[in-house]
């Protein structure tokens, strides 16, 4: 998996998440994210706010790094 940075997007079938913080411990990472809400932009959503490396693979997220 490519290196994930703050500001990267996780793109799923029906959702988009923006990485706002990364917690790292050894080779494990937890990504805190905001959720894209149509018409509102990125907002904090406590139902979908944290993912780890395994979640990204399991959910099949594409990782997009805006320039």
Coordinates of N, CA, C and O in Angstrom, one line a residue:
X1 N 0.9 -1.2 0.0 CA 0.0 0.0 0.0 C 0.9 1.2 0.0 O 1.9 1.3 0.6
X2 N 0.5 2.3 -0.7 CA 1.3 3.5 -0.8 C 1.2 4.2 0.5 O 0.3 4.0 1.3
X3 N 2.2 5.1 0.7 CA 2.2 5.9 1.9 C 1.0 6.9 1.9 O 0.8 7.6 0.9
X4 N 0.3 7.0 3.0 CA -0.8 7.9 3.1 C -0.4 9.1 3.9 O 0.3 9.0 5.0
X5 N -0.8 10.3 3.4 CA -0.5 11.5 4.1 C -1.8 12.3 4.5 O -2.8 12.0 3.9
X6 N -1.6 13.3 5.4 CA -2.7 14.1 5.7 C -3.2 14.9 4.5 O -2.4 15.3 3.7
X7 N -4.5 14.9 4.3 CA -5.1 15.5 3.1 C -5.4 14.5 2.0 O -6.2 14.9 1.1
X8 N -4.9 13.3 2.1 CA -5.3 12.3 1.1 C -6.7 11.9 1.3 O -7.3 12.1 2.4
X9 N -7.3 11.4 0.2 CA -8.7 11.0 0.2 C -8.8 9.5 0.1 O -8.1 8.8 -0.7
X10 N -9.7 8.9 0.9 CA -10.1 7.5 0.7 C -11.4 7.5 0.0 O -12.4 8.1 0.4
X11 N -11.5 6.9 -1.2 CA -12.7 6.9 -2.0 C -13.3 5.5 -2.1 O -12.6 4.6 -2.6
X12 N -14.5 5.4 -1.6 CA -15.2 4.1 -1.7 C -16.3 4.2 -2.7 O -16.4 5.2 -3.5
X13 N -17.2 3.2 -2.7 CA -18.3 3.2 -3.7 C -19.2 4.4 -3.5 O -19.6 5.0 -4.5
X14 N -19.6 4.7 -2.3 CA -20.6 5.8 -2.1 C -20.1 6.8 -1.1 O -21.0 7.5 -0.5
X15 N -18.8 6.8 -0.8 CA -18.4 7.7 0.2 C -16.9 8.2 -0.1 O -16.2 7.5 -0.8
X16 N -16.6 9.4 0.5 CA -15.3 9.9 0.4 C -14.9 10.4 1.8 O -15.6 11.1 2.5
X17 N -13.7 10.1 2.2 CA -13.1 10.5 3.5 C -11.8 11.2 3.3 O -11.0 10.8 2.4
X18 N -11.6 12.2 4.1 CA -10.3 13.0 4.0 C -9.5 12.8 5.2 O -10.0 13.1 6.4
X19 N -8.3 12.4 5.1 CA -7.4 12.1 6.3 C -7.0 13.5 6.9 O -6.5 14.4 6.3
X20 N -7.3 13.6 8.2 CA -7.0 14.8 8.9 C -5.9 14.6 10.0 O -5.3 15.6 10.5
X21 N -5.7 13.4 10.4 CA -4.7 13.1 11.4 C -4.3 11.6 11.2 O -5.1 10.8 10.9
X22 N -3.0 11.3 11.5 CA -2.5 10.0 11.4 C -1.8 9.6 12.7 O -0.9 10.3 13.1
X23 N -2.2 8.5 13.3 CA -1.6 8.0 14.5 C -0.7 6.8 14.0 O -1.3 5.9 13.4
X24 N 0.6 6.8 14.3 CA 1.4 5.7 13.9 C 2.1 5.1 15.1 O 2.5 5.8 16.0
X25 N 2.2 3.8 15.1 CA 2.9 3.0 16.1 C 3.5 1.8 15.4 O 2.8 0.9 14.9
X26 N 4.9 1.8 15.3 CA 5.6 0.8 14.6 C 5.1 0.7 13.2 O 5.2 1.7 12.5
X27 N 4.6 -0.4 12.7 CA 4.1 -0.5 11.3 C 2.6 -0.4 11.2 O 2.0 -0.7 10.2
X28 N 1.9 0.0 12.3 CA 0.5 0.2 12.2 C 0.1 1.7 12.2 O 0.8 2.5 12.8
X29 N -1.0 1.9 11.5 CA -1.5 3.3 11.3 C -3.0 3.4 11.6 O -3.7 2.5 11.2
X30 N -3.4 4.5 12.2 CA -4.8 4.8 12.3 C -5.0 6.1 11.8 O -4.3 7.1 12.1
X31 N -6.0 6.2 10.9 CA -6.3 7.5 10.1 C -7.6 8.1 10.6 O -8.6 7.4 10.5
X32 N -7.6 9.3 11.2 CA -8.8 10.0 11.5 C -9.2 10.8 10.3 O -8.4 11.5 9.7
X33 N -10.5 10.7 10.0 CA -11.0 11.3 8.7 C -12.2 12.1 8.9 O -13.0 11.9 9.8
X34 N -12.4 13.1 8.0 CA -13.7 13.8 7.9 C -14.4 13.1 6.7 O -13.8 12.5 5.8
X35 N -15.7 13.2 6.7 CA -16.6 12.6 5.7 C -17.2 13.6 4.8 O -17.6 14.7 5.2
X36 N -17.2 13.3 3.5 CA -17.7 14.2 2.5 C -19.3 14.1 2.5 O -19.8 13.0 2.4
X37 N -20.0 15.2 2.7 CA -21.4 15.3 2.7 C -21.8 16.2 1.5 O -21.4 17.4 1.5
X38 N -22.5 15.7 0.6 CA -22.9 16.5 -0.6 C -23.6 17.8 -0.1 O -24.5 17.8 0.7
X39 N -23.2 18.9 -0.7 CA -23.7 20.2 -0.4 C -23.2 20.8 0.9 O -23.4 22.0 1.2
X40 N -22.4 20.1 1.7 CA -21.8 20.6 2.9 C -20.3 20.6 2.9 O -19.7 21.3 3.6
X41 N -19.7 19.7 2.2 CA -18.3 19.5 2.2 C -17.8 18.5 3.1 O -18.6 17.6 3.5
X42 N -16.6 18.6 3.6 CA -16.1 17.6 4.6 C -16.5 18.0 6.0 O -16.2 19.2 6.4
X43 N -17.0 17.1 6.7 CA -17.4 17.3 8.1 C -17.0 16.2 8.9 O -16.8 15.1 8.4
X44 N -16.9 16.4 10.2 CA -16.6 15.3 11.2 C -17.8 14.5 11.3 O -18.9 15.0 11.5
X45 N -17.7 13.2 11.2 CA -18.8 12.2 11.4 C -18.3 11.1 12.3 O -17.6 10.3 11.9
X46 N -18.8 11.1 13.5 CA -18.3 10.1 14.5 C -18.7 8.7 14.1 O -18.1 7.8 14.7
X47 N -19.6 8.4 13.2 CA -19.9 7.1 12.8 C -18.8 6.5 11.9 O -18.6 5.3 11.8
X48 N -18.1 7.4 11.2 CA -17.0 7.0 10.2 C -15.8 7.9 10.4 O -15.6 8.7 9.5
X49 N -15.1 7.8 11.5 CA -14.0 8.7 11.6 C -12.7 8.1 11.7 O -11.7 8.8 11.5
X50 N -12.5 6.8 11.9 CA -11.2 6.2 12.1 C -11.1 4.9 11.3 O -12.0 4.1 11.3
X51 N -10.0 4.8 10.6 CA -9.7 3.6 9.8 C -8.3 3.2 10.0 O -7.4 4.0 10.4
X52 N -8.0 1.9 9.9 CA -6.6 1.4 9.9 C -6.3 0.8 8.6 O -7.1 0.8 7.6
X53 N -5.0 0.4 8.4 CA -4.6 -0.1 7.1 C -5.4 -1.3 6.6 O -5.7 -1.4 5.5
X54 N -5.9 -2.2 7.5 CA -6.7 -3.3 7.2 C -8.0 -2.9 6.7 O -8.6 -3.4 5.7
X55 N -8.6 -1.9 7.3 CA -9.9 -1.3 6.8 C -9.8 -0.9 5.4 O -10.7 -1.1 4.6
X56 N -8.8 -0.2 5.1 CA -8.6 0.4 3.7 C -8.6 -0.8 2.7 O -9.2 -0.7 1.6
X57 N -7.9 -1.8 3.0 CA -7.9 -3.0 2.1 C -9.2 -3.7 2.1 O -9.7 -4.0 1.0
X58 N -9.8 -3.9 3.2 CA -11.1 -4.6 3.3 C -12.2 -3.9 2.6 O -13.0 -4.5 1.9
X59 N -12.3 -2.6 2.7 CA -13.3 -1.8 2.1 C -13.0 -1.4 0.6 O -13.8 -0.9 -0.1
X60 N -11.8 -1.7 0.2 CA -11.4 -1.5 -1.2 C -11.3 0.0 -1.6 O -11.6 0.4 -2.7
X61 N -10.9 0.8 -0.6 CA -10.8 2.2 -0.8 C -9.7 2.5 -1.9 O -8.6 1.9 -1.8
X62 N -10.0 3.4 -2.8 CA -8.9 4.0 -3.6 C -8.3 5.1 -2.8 O -9.0 5.8 -2.1
X63 N -7.0 5.3 -2.9 CA -6.3 6.4 -2.2 C -5.9 7.4 -3.2 O -5.2 7.1 -4.2
X64 N -6.4 8.7 -3.0 CA -6.1 9.8 -3.9 C -5.4 10.8 -3.2 O -5.8 11.3 -2.1
X65 N -4.3 11.3 -3.7 CA -3.5 12.4 -3.1 C -3.6 13.6 -3.9 O -3.0 13.8 -5.0
X66 N -4.4 14.6 -3.5 CA -4.6 15.9 -4.2 C -3.2 16.6 -4.3 O -2.5 16.5 -3.3
X67 N -3.0 17.3 -5.3 CA -1.8 18.0 -5.5 C -1.9 19.4 -4.9 O -2.9 20.0 -4.9

